[in-house]
Each structure stands twice: as C-alpha cells, then as structure tokens.
XYZ file of C-alpha atoms in Angstrom:
696
model
C -23.054 -25.250 38.284
C -22.386 -23.476 34.962
C -23.914 -24.945 31.813
C -21.444 -26.127 29.139
C -20.824 -23.570 26.379
C -23.181 -23.792 23.409
C -21.076 -24.722 20.329
C -23.696 -23.410 17.902
C -23.539 -19.969 19.507
C -19.735 -19.911 19.329
C -19.796 -21.053 15.688
C -22.205 -18.244 14.749
C -20.043 -15.741 16.614
C -16.841 -16.949 14.946
C -18.370 -16.862 11.468
C -19.535 -13.272 11.950
C -16.170 -12.272 13.374
C -14.213 -13.904 10.560
C -16.433 -12.279 7.915
C -15.824 -8.921 9.598
C -12.054 -9.403 9.641
C -12.071 -10.671 6.044
C -13.849 -7.498 4.979
C -11.349 -5.335 6.876
C -8.420 -7.213 5.312
C -9.501 -7.829 1.716
C -11.719 -4.827 0.985
C -10.673 -2.001 3.299
C -6.988 -3.021 3.426
C -7.190 -2.106 7.114
C -7.004 -5.241 9.296
C -7.841 -4.964 12.979
C -6.032 -8.134 14.114
C -2.723 -9.781 13.319
C -2.495 -12.680 10.887
C -1.706 -14.986 13.805
C -4.791 -13.868 15.700
C -6.973 -14.357 12.613
C -5.472 -17.813 12.055
C -6.394 -18.795 15.633
C -10.015 -17.742 15.093
C -10.170 -19.583 11.790
C -8.670 -22.727 13.317
C -11.152 -22.625 16.194
C -14.053 -22.474 13.725
C -12.637 -25.339 11.667
C -12.249 -27.477 14.789
C -15.791 -26.789 15.999
C -17.236 -27.627 12.571
C -15.279 -30.885 12.505
C -16.418 -31.777 16.040
C -20.043 -30.844 15.299
C -20.774 -31.758 11.654
C -24.436 -30.889 12.171
C -23.333 -27.218 12.400
C -21.498 -27.235 9.071
C -22.751 -24.729 6.497
C -21.648 -24.337 2.846
C -21.710 -20.552 3.383
C -19.213 -20.751 6.260
C -15.949 -18.806 5.752
C -14.114 -22.144 6.051
C -15.545 -23.094 2.655
C -14.795 -19.810 0.910
C -11.696 -17.979 -0.236
C -10.908 -14.655 1.345
C -14.365 -13.411 2.109
C -18.025 -14.246 2.469
C -19.746 -11.172 1.118
C -21.544 -10.999 -2.194
C -19.765 -9.651 -5.308
C -21.923 -6.520 -5.115
C -20.569 -5.815 -1.642
C -17.021 -6.846 -2.530
C -16.428 -4.836 -5.677
C -15.884 -1.113 -5.152
C -17.983 1.228 -7.275
C -14.962 2.373 -9.221
C -13.471 -1.069 -9.994
C -15.434 -3.377 -12.277
C -15.811 -7.044 -11.319
C -13.861 -9.825 -13.011
C -14.910 -13.482 -12.901
C -11.980 -15.896 -12.845
C -12.370 -18.726 -15.367
C -10.623 -21.021 -12.888
C -11.237 -20.085 -9.229
C -8.247 -18.646 -7.365
C -8.209 -20.879 -4.305
C -6.645 -20.128 -0.965
C -4.099 -22.407 0.742
C -4.459 -24.598 3.772
C -2.089 -23.470 6.532
C 0.355 -25.592 8.493
C 1.287 -23.559 11.562
C 4.297 -25.753 12.418
C 6.340 -28.660 11.095
C 4.166 -31.223 12.889
C 1.083 -30.067 10.977
C 3.075 -30.089 7.748
C 4.109 -33.707 8.397
C 0.421 -34.622 8.819
C -0.391 -32.955 5.474
C 2.433 -34.807 3.721
C 1.172 -38.098 5.108
C -2.294 -37.352 3.667
C -0.736 -36.542 0.296
C 1.132 -39.836 0.197
C -2.026 -41.741 1.084
C -3.777 -39.944 -1.765
C -1.085 -41.074 -4.223
C -0.775 -44.792 -3.550
C 1.989 -46.598 -5.402
C 4.323 -43.577 -5.531
C 7.343 -44.113 -3.309
C 8.645 -40.583 -3.833
C 6.367 -37.586 -4.298
C 8.244 -34.584 -5.748
C 7.509 -31.403 -3.805
C 8.121 -27.839 -4.965
C 9.221 -25.488 -2.141
C 8.896 -21.708 -2.662
C 8.726 -18.524 -0.605
C 5.265 -17.573 0.650
C 5.242 -13.921 -0.367
C 3.353 -11.535 1.900
C 1.668 -9.475 -0.782
C -1.542 -9.274 -2.794
C -2.672 -12.192 -4.965
C -3.503 -11.243 -8.563
C -4.264 -12.814 -11.920
C -2.872 -11.521 -15.221
C -4.231 -12.625 -18.611
C -2.323 -12.580 -21.896
C -3.974 -13.180 -25.275
C -1.721 -13.712 -28.302
C 1.126 -12.581 -26.069
C -0.452 -9.229 -25.072
C -1.471 -8.293 -21.519
C -5.222 -7.723 -21.740
C -6.481 -7.951 -18.171
C -5.384 -8.040 -14.554
C -7.447 -8.543 -11.423
C -7.309 -9.169 -7.696
C -8.197 -12.565 -6.256
C -11.232 -11.200 -4.422
C -13.418 -13.988 -3.096
C -11.729 -16.532 -5.351
C -14.481 -16.399 -7.971
C -14.934 -12.652 -8.461
C -12.143 -10.098 -8.210
C -11.587 -6.443 -9.099
C -10.231 -5.276 -12.447
C -6.881 -3.481 -11.914
C -5.286 -3.791 -15.366
C -4.100 -0.191 -15.655
C -2.331 -0.251 -12.295
C -0.710 -3.622 -13.001
C 0.656 -2.247 -16.275
C 2.769 0.213 -14.252
C 4.806 -2.645 -12.721
C 8.130 -2.719 -14.507
C 8.646 -6.461 -13.957
C 5.329 -7.316 -15.641
C 5.895 -7.338 -19.429
C 3.137 -5.783 -21.560
C 3.951 -8.267 -24.338
C 5.364 -11.770 -24.061
C 8.377 -13.067 -25.935
C 9.312 -16.487 -27.280
C 6.948 -19.436 -27.628
C 4.195 -18.019 -25.440
C 0.750 -19.675 -25.311
C -2.145 -18.146 -27.257
C -3.962 -17.551 -23.950
C -2.189 -17.556 -20.624
C -3.771 -16.843 -17.250
C -1.046 -16.543 -14.614
C -1.405 -16.173 -10.861
C 1.092 -14.301 -8.749
C 1.749 -11.910 -5.912
C 2.297 -8.151 -6.059
C 4.521 -6.808 -3.285
C 6.773 -3.918 -2.257
C 10.464 -4.490 -1.506
C 11.286 -3.462 2.058
C 13.932 -0.840 1.231
C 11.666 0.924 -1.266
C 8.745 0.725 1.160
C 10.854 2.338 3.907
C 11.978 5.093 1.517
C 8.373 5.739 0.490
C 7.314 6.021 4.129
C 10.240 8.347 4.840
C 8.939 10.728 2.180
C 5.501 11.040 3.764
C 4.485 13.723 6.183
C 3.056 13.027 9.634
C -0.313 14.289 8.451
C -0.318 11.991 5.429
C 0.431 9.186 7.834
C 2.794 6.261 7.457
C 1.770 3.122 5.649
C 1.383 0.350 8.208
C 3.185 -2.338 6.225
C 4.129 -3.279 2.656
C 1.179 -5.609 2.167
C -1.476 -3.033 3.075
C 0.155 -0.279 1.027
C 0.382 -2.655 -1.951
C -3.309 -3.510 -1.673
C -4.275 0.165 -1.421
C -2.067 1.096 -4.363
C -3.572 -1.541 -6.645
C -7.070 -0.133 -5.998
C -6.131 3.487 -6.803
C -8.059 5.164 -9.614
C -5.062 7.156 -10.849
C -2.388 4.866 -12.377
C 0.193 7.585 -11.811
C -0.056 6.819 -8.097
C 0.641 3.143 -8.777
C 3.484 4.107 -11.104
C 5.043 6.255 -8.372
C 5.144 3.373 -5.889
C 7.661 0.519 -5.863
C 5.475 -2.402 -6.901
C 6.994 -5.730 -7.951
C 5.389 -8.997 -9.012
C 6.306 -12.659 -8.815
C 4.381 -15.287 -10.812
C 3.936 -18.762 -9.359
C 0.910 -20.485 -10.920
C -1.286 -21.022 -13.957
C -5.067 -20.821 -14.189
C -5.569 -21.402 -17.937
C -2.980 -22.094 -20.637
C -4.113 -22.573 -24.248
C -1.755 -23.233 -27.131
C 1.059 -24.510 -24.916
C 3.998 -26.249 -26.544
C 3.348 -29.989 -26.765
C 4.480 -31.925 -23.706
C 4.943 -28.833 -21.510
C 3.208 -29.456 -18.170
C 2.866 -26.033 -16.554
C 1.465 -27.650 -13.395
C 5.055 -28.637 -12.725
C 6.644 -25.690 -10.968
C 10.006 -26.620 -12.511
C 8.547 -26.355 -16.002
C 6.640 -23.155 -15.223
C 9.635 -21.402 -13.674
C 11.830 -22.445 -16.613
C 9.271 -21.052 -19.074
C 8.699 -17.696 -17.343
C 12.046 -16.092 -18.359
C 11.502 -17.240 -21.971
C 8.251 -15.298 -21.982
C 9.838 -12.171 -20.476
C 9.049 -12.611 -16.763
C 11.463 -12.601 -13.861
C 11.747 -16.101 -12.383
C 11.039 -16.503 -8.635
C 14.168 -15.968 -6.548
C 13.802 -19.195 -4.562
C 12.661 -22.643 -5.666
C 13.689 -26.172 -4.766
C 12.287 -29.598 -5.506
C 12.592 -32.286 -2.802
C 10.889 -35.543 -1.853
C 11.490 -36.084 1.861
C 10.097 -34.510 5.019
C 13.542 -33.864 6.493
C 14.518 -31.931 3.364
C 11.535 -29.601 3.807
C 12.379 -29.215 7.509
C 15.961 -28.238 6.641
C 14.753 -25.632 4.125
C 12.273 -24.310 6.682
C 14.988 -23.691 9.289
C 17.388 -22.300 6.680
C 14.887 -19.773 5.322
C 13.606 -18.820 8.768
C 17.164 -17.851 9.761
C 17.710 -15.937 6.505
C 14.283 -14.275 6.554
C 15.382 -10.995 8.125
C 17.981 -10.508 5.400
C 15.541 -10.867 2.509
C 14.641 -7.719 0.542
C 10.906 -8.460 0.787
C 8.354 -9.829 3.229
C 7.641 -13.540 3.440
C 5.615 -15.277 6.132
C 6.468 -18.880 5.370
C 6.978 -21.404 2.588
C 4.574 -22.796 0.004
C 4.912 -26.502 -0.720
C 3.200 -27.929 -3.824
C 3.000 -31.395 -5.293
C 4.694 -31.422 -8.712
C 2.731 -32.339 -11.856
C -0.764 -31.913 -13.202
C -1.651 -35.620 -13.129
C -0.803 -35.907 -9.410
C -2.699 -32.713 -8.609
C -5.829 -33.946 -10.366
C -5.693 -37.215 -8.428
C -5.464 -35.327 -5.123
C -8.211 -32.856 -6.070
C -9.421 -29.725 -4.266
C -11.673 -28.760 -1.391
C -14.163 -25.899 -1.573
C -11.551 -23.277 -0.681
C -8.126 -24.914 -1.031
C -6.289 -27.532 -3.116
C -5.226 -30.755 -1.422
C -1.939 -30.679 -3.336
C -0.533 -27.474 -1.806
C -0.035 -26.016 1.657
C 1.378 -22.885 3.274
C 3.969 -23.753 5.917
C 3.848 -20.643 8.119
C 6.662 -19.145 10.185
C 5.981 -18.073 13.784
C 4.205 -14.682 13.878
C 6.328 -11.577 14.339
C 4.641 -10.527 17.540
C 5.704 -10.626 21.168
C 4.401 -9.509 24.544
C 6.267 -7.149 26.845
C 5.557 -4.469 29.436
C 4.663 -0.847 28.703
C 6.895 1.145 31.061
C 6.198 4.737 30.022
C 4.793 6.976 27.274
C 6.789 9.857 25.823
C 5.098 12.634 23.853
C 6.886 13.951 20.770
C 6.149 17.003 18.610
C 6.398 16.732 14.820
C 7.140 19.429 12.259
C 3.483 20.479 11.999
C 2.984 20.512 15.759
C 1.291 17.097 15.843
C 1.610 15.412 19.237
C 2.559 11.725 18.968
C 2.773 9.187 21.809
C 5.765 6.847 21.816
C 5.692 3.734 24.006
C 8.790 2.874 26.056
C 8.864 -0.899 26.484
C 10.766 -3.469 28.460
C 13.226 -4.607 25.740
C 12.001 -7.588 23.736
C 13.482 -9.421 20.756
C 11.110 -9.168 17.807
C 12.025 -10.712 14.455
C 15.666 -10.772 15.490
C 15.714 -7.103 16.571
C 15.626 -5.800 20.151
C 12.696 -3.416 20.432
C 12.320 -0.937 23.309
C 10.160 1.765 21.662
C 6.964 1.533 19.620
C 4.312 3.858 18.266
C 0.924 4.341 19.898
C -0.214 6.530 16.953
C -2.429 9.081 18.745
C -4.516 9.630 21.912
C -7.646 8.186 20.290
C -5.782 4.939 19.634
C -4.630 4.803 23.259
C -8.239 5.225 24.325
C -9.533 2.689 21.798
C -6.987 0.070 22.824
C -7.408 0.811 26.519
C -3.667 0.788 27.129
C -2.378 1.573 30.654
C 1.142 2.218 31.918
C 2.382 -1.073 33.356
C 0.242 -3.237 31.046
C 1.497 -6.347 29.342
C 1.072 -5.419 25.674
C 1.189 -7.214 22.361
C 3.809 -5.641 20.081
C 4.432 -6.272 16.417
C 6.749 -4.936 13.792
C 4.514 -3.352 11.179
C 6.035 -4.432 7.898
C 9.328 -4.964 9.742
C 9.736 -1.188 9.800
C 7.794 0.447 12.627
C 7.155 -1.420 15.886
C 3.661 -0.741 17.168
C 1.576 -1.602 20.202
C -1.298 -3.764 19.003
C -3.292 -4.110 22.216
C -3.195 -4.441 25.981
C -3.459 -7.891 27.546
C -6.043 -7.039 30.177
C -6.056 -10.506 31.731
C -2.593 -9.883 33.160
C -3.446 -6.738 35.145
C -2.806 -6.668 38.913
C -4.168 -3.202 39.788
C -0.830 -1.367 39.719
C -1.392 -0.042 36.194
C -2.011 3.692 35.695
C -3.714 5.672 32.888
C -1.661 7.374 30.194
C -1.796 11.095 30.977
C -2.361 13.501 28.110
C -0.009 16.498 28.310
C -1.488 19.947 28.769
C 1.628 21.767 27.579
C 4.084 21.157 24.742
C 7.123 19.149 25.895
C 9.341 21.252 23.610
C 8.190 24.881 24.069
C 5.810 24.644 27.075
C 2.966 26.298 25.142
C -0.597 24.921 25.669
C -1.592 21.856 23.634
C -4.741 22.192 21.520
C -7.173 19.270 21.559
C -9.681 19.958 18.747
C -12.890 17.943 18.947
C -13.013 17.171 15.241
C -9.384 16.014 15.024
C -7.762 12.873 16.389
C -4.314 14.470 16.626
C -3.693 17.213 19.247
C -1.221 19.903 18.268
C 1.125 22.580 19.529
C 0.021 25.798 17.826
C 3.313 27.642 18.392
C 5.033 27.760 14.976
C 8.218 28.900 16.733
C 8.338 25.683 18.773
C 11.933 24.316 18.509
C 10.721 20.761 17.869
C 8.602 21.946 14.936
C 11.455 24.001 13.529
C 13.769 20.985 13.664
C 11.128 18.813 12.037
C 10.462 21.288 9.224
C 14.169 21.638 8.459
C 14.712 17.875 8.514
C 11.819 17.371 6.129
C 12.992 20.193 3.838
C 16.462 18.641 3.604
C 15.310 14.999 3.375
C 16.230 12.798 0.437
C 12.727 12.714 -1.092
C 12.314 16.491 -0.668
C 15.232 18.793 -1.625
C 17.900 16.220 -0.687
C 20.553 18.446 0.927
C 23.569 16.158 1.218
C 25.354 16.554 4.566
C 22.543 18.325 6.424
C 21.644 15.675 8.979
C 19.582 15.718 12.168
C 22.503 16.473 14.529
C 23.670 19.413 12.463
C 20.118 20.762 12.239
C 19.843 20.497 16.037
C 22.942 22.686 16.396
C 21.683 25.248 13.904
C 18.364 25.523 15.736
C 19.793 25.452 19.267
C 22.227 28.264 18.418
C 19.424 30.150 16.622
C 21.445 30.290 13.397
C 18.613 28.872 11.264
C 14.909 29.007 12.146
C 13.305 28.526 8.728
C 14.305 26.861 5.426
C 15.004 30.122 3.578
C 17.766 30.910 6.086
C 19.714 27.868 4.895
C 20.478 29.842 1.721
C 22.046 32.645 3.790
C 24.556 30.383 5.546
C 28.254 30.993 5.147
C 31.032 28.437 5.388
C 32.712 30.352 8.211
C 29.599 30.063 10.380
C 29.258 26.336 9.733
C 32.927 25.655 10.406
C 32.441 26.792 14.029
C 29.910 24.029 14.715
C 30.750 20.722 16.369
C 32.173 18.055 14.050
C 32.423 20.551 11.207
C 35.586 21.733 9.482
C 36.326 24.095 6.633
C 36.037 21.419 3.939
C 32.790 19.910 5.221
C 31.327 23.401 5.681
C 32.220 24.308 2.093
C 30.735 21.052 0.810
C 27.482 21.743 2.647
C 27.221 25.247 1.166
C 27.699 23.707 -2.301
C 25.056 21.041 -1.545
C 22.565 23.713 -0.462
C 23.311 25.737 -3.582
C 22.596 22.711 -5.813
C 19.021 22.537 -4.539
C 18.065 25.850 -6.153
C 17.276 24.014 -9.392
C 15.335 21.070 -7.975
C 11.995 20.311 -9.715
C 9.191 22.538 -8.457
C 7.140 19.558 -7.271
C 9.966 18.573 -4.926
C 10.111 22.108 -3.564
C 6.336 22.069 -2.976
C 6.702 18.759 -1.123
C 9.659 20.141 0.877
C 7.703 23.206 2.031
C 5.724 20.867 4.258
C 2.069 21.630 3.587
C -0.237 19.312 5.469
C -1.500 16.403 3.305
C 0.915 17.318 0.478
C 3.307 14.453 -0.092
C 5.215 13.635 -3.263
C 2.223 12.479 -5.281
C -0.068 15.386 -4.384
C 2.744 17.885 -5.015
C 3.355 16.414 -8.444
C -0.351 16.508 -9.353
C -0.619 20.167 -8.330
C 2.481 21.258 -10.236
C 1.488 19.285 -13.326
C -1.703 21.347 -13.423
C -0.627 24.800 -12.226
C 3.064 24.729 -13.238
C 3.925 27.847 -11.208
C 3.918 28.265 -7.403
C 2.654 31.823 -7.747
C -0.291 30.539 -9.795
C -0.962 27.769 -7.282
C -0.808 30.289 -4.435
C -3.871 32.132 -5.735
C -5.775 29.072 -6.967
C -9.170 28.427 -5.414
C -10.013 25.089 -3.766
C -12.701 24.419 -6.367
C -10.025 24.656 -9.076
C -7.802 22.165 -7.255
C -10.496 19.533 -6.769
C -10.929 19.364 -10.536
C -7.618 17.470 -10.543
C -8.114 13.719 -10.355
C -6.581 12.715 -7.017
C -7.098 16.025 -5.181
C -9.999 16.029 -2.736
C -11.730 18.880 -0.877
C -9.696 18.435 2.323
C -6.357 18.629 0.507
C -7.530 21.606 -1.568
C -8.714 23.504 1.521
C -5.444 22.825 3.352
C -3.324 24.025 0.419
C -5.402 27.199 -0.011
C -5.212 27.908 3.723
C -1.419 27.507 3.704
C -0.922 30.047 0.918
C -3.372 32.465 2.572
C -1.264 32.786 5.751
C 0.976 35.841 5.936
C 3.927 34.056 7.587
C 3.909 31.423 4.845
C 3.786 34.020 2.082
C 6.758 35.776 3.672
C 8.777 32.561 3.805
C 7.886 31.689 0.210
C 8.991 35.134 -0.935
C 12.327 34.567 0.819
C 12.765 31.188 -0.905
C 11.940 32.732 -4.263
C 14.433 35.527 -3.618
C 17.030 32.860 -2.820
C 16.707 31.719 -6.431
C 14.881 28.421 -6.072
C 13.152 27.115 -9.182
C 9.581 28.427 -9.080
C 7.838 27.199 -12.211
C 7.974 24.363 -14.704
C 8.112 25.323 -18.344
C 5.406 24.308 -20.788
C 1.614 23.943 -20.653
C -0.227 21.910 -18.010
C 1.014 18.354 -18.063
C -0.903 15.682 -19.978
C -0.503 12.063 -18.919
C 1.537 9.703 -21.148
C 0.152 9.027 -24.596
C 0.282 10.594 -28.017
C -2.004 13.576 -28.375
C -4.198 13.375 -31.437
C -3.090 15.403 -34.416
C -6.762 16.095 -35.004
C -7.084 18.240 -31.888
C -7.460 21.870 -32.825
C -4.646 24.194 -31.731
C -6.281 27.448 -32.826
C -7.524 28.375 -29.371
C -11.026 26.950 -29.943
C -10.330 23.581 -28.319
C -13.373 21.259 -28.490
C -13.473 20.414 -24.761
C -12.400 23.818 -23.430
C -13.702 24.320 -19.891
C -15.585 20.999 -19.840
C -15.364 18.522 -16.948
C -14.941 14.949 -18.214
C -15.134 11.589 -16.443
C -13.599 8.396 -17.861
C -15.035 5.057 -16.789
C -14.567 1.472 -17.909
C -12.068 0.006 -20.389
C -11.782 1.674 -23.785
C -11.138 -0.554 -26.834
C -7.927 1.063 -28.140
C -6.874 3.860 -25.809
C -5.486 3.268 -22.336
C -6.858 5.404 -19.510
C -3.731 7.609 -19.604
C -3.950 8.072 -23.367
C -7.604 9.080 -23.128
C -6.785 11.547 -20.350
C -4.074 13.060 -22.522
C -6.540 13.550 -25.357
C -9.091 15.217 -23.087
C -6.574 17.553 -21.426
C -5.010 18.495 -24.765
C -8.495 19.378 -26.016
C -9.003 21.754 -23.083
C -10.999 19.446 -20.810
C -10.545 18.711 -17.118
C -10.536 15.146 -15.805
C -12.305 14.282 -12.541
C -12.871 10.973 -10.835
C -16.562 11.248 -9.961
C -19.787 12.154 -11.752
C -21.763 15.178 -10.545
C -24.103 17.820 -11.911
C -21.002 19.764 -12.986
C -19.843 16.920 -15.218
C -20.184 17.845 -18.898
C -19.256 14.524 -20.478
C -18.755 10.891 -19.474
C -16.637 8.662 -21.715
C -17.733 5.082 -21.063
C -15.989 1.874 -22.033
C -16.564 -1.779 -21.240
C -17.557 -2.550 -17.610
C -18.344 1.116 -16.961
C -20.233 0.373 -13.748
C -21.916 2.822 -11.384
C -20.458 6.002 -12.917
C -22.340 5.303 -16.128
C -25.574 4.740 -14.226
C -25.117 7.955 -12.258
C -24.410 9.906 -15.448
C -27.633 8.651 -17.000
C -29.631 9.464 -13.873
C -28.289 13.038 -13.908
C -28.796 13.472 -17.627
C -25.056 13.889 -18.293
C -23.977 13.328 -21.890
C -22.334 9.904 -22.381
C -20.162 8.849 -25.318
C -17.927 5.888 -26.105
C -14.376 6.075 -27.484
C -15.659 6.561 -31.031
C -17.824 9.433 -29.817
C -14.881 11.031 -28.025
C -12.790 10.830 -31.181
C -15.570 12.570 -33.121
C -15.707 15.363 -30.535
C -11.950 15.793 -30.791
C -12.348 16.041 -34.565
C -14.945 18.800 -34.175
C -18.097 16.692 -34.601
C -20.800 16.172 -31.982
C -22.016 12.572 -31.841
C -25.178 11.261 -30.256
C -24.846 9.979 -26.715
C -24.526 6.244 -26.148
C-alpha cells in the first residue's frame, strides 16, 4: 500500500518551482510556462498552505509580489535599484465568476453597514507594471514593479513613450507617484515582428517584448518600438487639491487628462454582482477586437476610506481583484511537420494540427521554432499537444501531453536534403538552426526578394509574394538588383498583370532608389541586422562603402553592436558574391550614403566644444553610467560624440573615461578596480571646455 504524499515535500517543491518561474518571467522576460499553468501551481501552493498552516512561511512566494529573490539578484548590473515609497502590490486572482462572487461577499462583510459598495471595473492590461514619479510637475523617475518593494530604474526608456508627458499641466500635485502598465498595441507589435529577420527571431508576444524593451540600455531602441502606457493607480500624492480623493478611480481618471495623460479607454462603476457578470461577458466577446492585449478585468472598491477599512495582505490588497478570462490555450493533435526554408537558408519546422478554435480563430498550423525545441519538448507526430497563440499573432506548440500517448506516435524526422532545392542540409554543432547552404535555392531567393520589398525594408508597393513567385519561377529575377532592370513589357506578360499595373510597379521600384541608407542596409538581409542595428551602423559609418571595409572591432565600439553582429556584418561584406550584388545595386542608383558627420543622439551640442580639429575626447572610449543631474543620457552621448569620443556600454581596459552619475552601480566599481579615470557631469563639462579635472 502506497504511503500518502508528504505535503511538506510538495510545498517545498512548489515554492522552488514558482521562484524559478518568477525569475524567468520577471527578470529574464522568458517564461517557460503559460500564465494559466503558473496560476495552477500558485493556487496549489496556496491551498496546501491553507490546509497545513504549520507549513506556512513568510518567505513563501504566496506572501511576496512577483518574485522571491533578493534585490541584489533581481536588479541587473546595468539598471540601478529603486525602492518604492509605497509597495506595488500584486492582485489576487479570480479564475471565474464563482470565485469573484466569493471575493465580493468578503468585501461586503468587511464593510458592514454599506448596502451598496461602488466597484470600479477596468481592463486588466497584459503589459509591464511601472511607477512614474513627478515632482513639481516634472517627470523625474520611472521604475519597474520588481518584487513590489524594489524595482529597476528605467526613466530614460519611459521618457520615449509619447503618451507619457514629460511635464504635467493644470493643477497637478507637487509630488505624484502613479502606477500603470506599459504595453504594445497589437498592430504595431505585428508590424515590428514583420520587420525582423529569421535570424533576429520573432518576439514571442507583446508583453515579453515590452519587458525586454524597457530594460534596454540604449533609449533609441525603446524609442523605435511602439510602447504605450495607461495609468490606473496612485502610490503617493502630495499637494492634491482639497477634497480630491485619488483612491476613487472616477476621480483619478477624471484628473488624468487635466494633467496631460490619456485616460484609460474603459472604465465603469457598478454596485451589483450581475452588473460585473454582464461586463465580463461583454468584454470577453469583444476581446479579440481590441487593439491591445488584455487577460481579464480589474475590479476595485471605490474610495480611500473603504480601502483602508478593508486593508491589505502581504502581497495583495483586499479591496481589488483580477477577474481573469479563460487562458488562450487549447489541446489538439499534431498530424505532421513540414520543413520550410527561409531567406537565409534557415530550416524551420511548422506543425500541421487538427484544426482547433483558439481565441476565436481556427488554427491548423503552428511554429515549432527549431529542431532543438522539438527535442527539448519531446514532441512526436500523433501527440496531443498544448497550443497557444503567442501574443495573438503566432500560434505555437507549447508542449506534448505525454499522458495521452497510446504507442502509435512517431518521432519527427529531420530532413537530410533541402525541401526546395534538394541540396544537403547542414547541421552545425554550435548552431541550433540547420541551414541549406545553396544560395541559389529558390526558397531562399523568394525569401530575400520578399524581405527586400517588404514595408519596413524598401517598401516596393505592388510587389507581393505571388508576383515574386512568378518572377523566380520564370527565372526573370534571381537577386534584388535585377528588380531595377525590369521592364513593363516583361511584367505585363505575367499572370494577373496588365500594362497599367506593370507600369505602376516599375514606378514603385524606381521610387526606392532614394530610400534612407539604413533601410537599404536592412533590406539587403544581413544576418542579425534588423532595423535598429542597421540604423546604428549607418549613424556611425554613414556610407555603405565605408561600412564594407570597417573592422569588427570598430563596429563593437557602437553602443548596441556586439561581437557576433560585428563579425556577421564583416563576413557578409567580405564575400565576393555579396560585393558583386552590392556593386549592382549601387550601379542601379540606390542611395549609398547619408550626408553629414556621424550622427549624435538628440540634444544640443555644447558651444564650448572645440571645432578646430583638436577635439578633447578624440579617439577616447567613454562609458556613461547612472543619472546625471542636468543632462539626459542622450544629451551626454551627444556631447561625447561631438567631442570626438566613442560611447560603449561596458567598462574594459580599453575604456578611457567613465562619466558617473547618481546610482552608478557596478560599472563605477569596475572602473575603479581597473584604474579607469572617472568623472562626474561637472568633470565632463570641464573636459569639453579643455580643462582636465581630478577624477571623482
């Protein structure tokens, strides 16, 4: 007879597992399980702790927000810690309407004597929780929620969000600490993914890409991505107009537009359970038509006095709850795996599924990413699999459900030859993606042409996938430069083409000759070179001919360009066939260089910087760290670049100068350990003026 399971062992296991998944979600922005799966684990731990109070522990994840690691583990080296004056608590979850009804009953018991309790109902945005602080109406700090007590300072990246005002208007408080959610609208997220190469990889979903963007060191990356923000709560408000209770969502949402913020797009105040139920069903039906991700509703008790009477737990307030929608995952059967070849020869497995309705859409195909993922997930043909829509954009196979196997399942076979050109497939040991090495492979040619003509590359209006297929199949066009040799008469002979449409396409191709050079560099299709990397390279080198002979060590001096990207770019320009194609594009009259000196980030360049050729930071490598008192990070970069310096993101023996501000962190310590000169903003200004101050 088997012994009953040991609850203490299961509790320890669950706590370790939840801490692991919290770290993957909050720190690495790379979750391994779905939200629904995490919620089940969390609920199981809560239940066991309630059933066995002797096992309760104040350090349990059920008593903490977000994570259970120490601030030293939580905060990345490059992002200084921020302590929230008022903790940013998490929300209790109601997984269905029955659980919500139980919560509402507890609220009413906690507010005896009140026949009607006003409830605020809002969207539960699926984004990244942040806090923004305004002093005397000026945005002075922004941070992530982190573990609820300590977050990461992300002020510079938050300042790039166009819906977050840098300065408040109207009767704003003297100090205002607002809580909100940063997110990416779905259409902009899809467009951003469409601009990325297969080697760059697609962002899994809007929430993860938002989290990763907010933790970038270069604010230009954040500025290039479609971040939005919605504010929904107050931590601290000092100097508020008399009688204004900002713990009433109605009052807060009425005040936000007066201060320059965009008000939340959905908000209702009700008092009855059936009203909340009606809103729940209404929003669930409308969910797929919303321009952003939500995963439920947030219901809050209105008014500061009521909230104080109800109080808070260690990790969540008793006066608010998240009413979650059903998870956007389903199970179905994996019927087959098709192997596709991308424009760089990358081999990608695509799962063919028994059709299943997922978030209102019938799904029959999903990505399996790469052979390593198939191996890691242990997926077999014939398996029942868990499928989810990643950010409502790309369906993906999450895992196999091994318990449902009956022995008829078969392994996924890796192809030995390319399905497009029948050449051998290369499986390099150090890479996770096998490739077809034949650059004349028809699938690669189609992919390169589609990328070259895509909206975020050269944007050739009228050159779609079906037309490209005809051009390749008839061997009319095999490389991008040949597009500029096309004649209307040739195009008019193709299917679904006529004289007018052929003429319009020739005009559209001709218009691309004057596209910005960064877009041309992106369109060429160099591995790892998406829009952002292309822009960084052109801002520095200005001319494709100059970039073509640049050494990798010159490229890595650019903040945001790492050794792998630099090596890939140098290798591309070193190949004879690529140089031949580039020469043909140049001969076709495409724009090849940007005018002017290397680009400096936004900010006024000091009039004190010498322009006589003897620039004070000429040839010096400079690192900026921490928050400077008067200059933003971009303005300081502009000063350094204008003075002849090069900005890098890490301190090494090659670093000539570190400019340190408040909360400088580990870069300052490393500079001191290496004996690198360190100055503050005042010291930098003196250097720019030709003086040489003492190090800080």
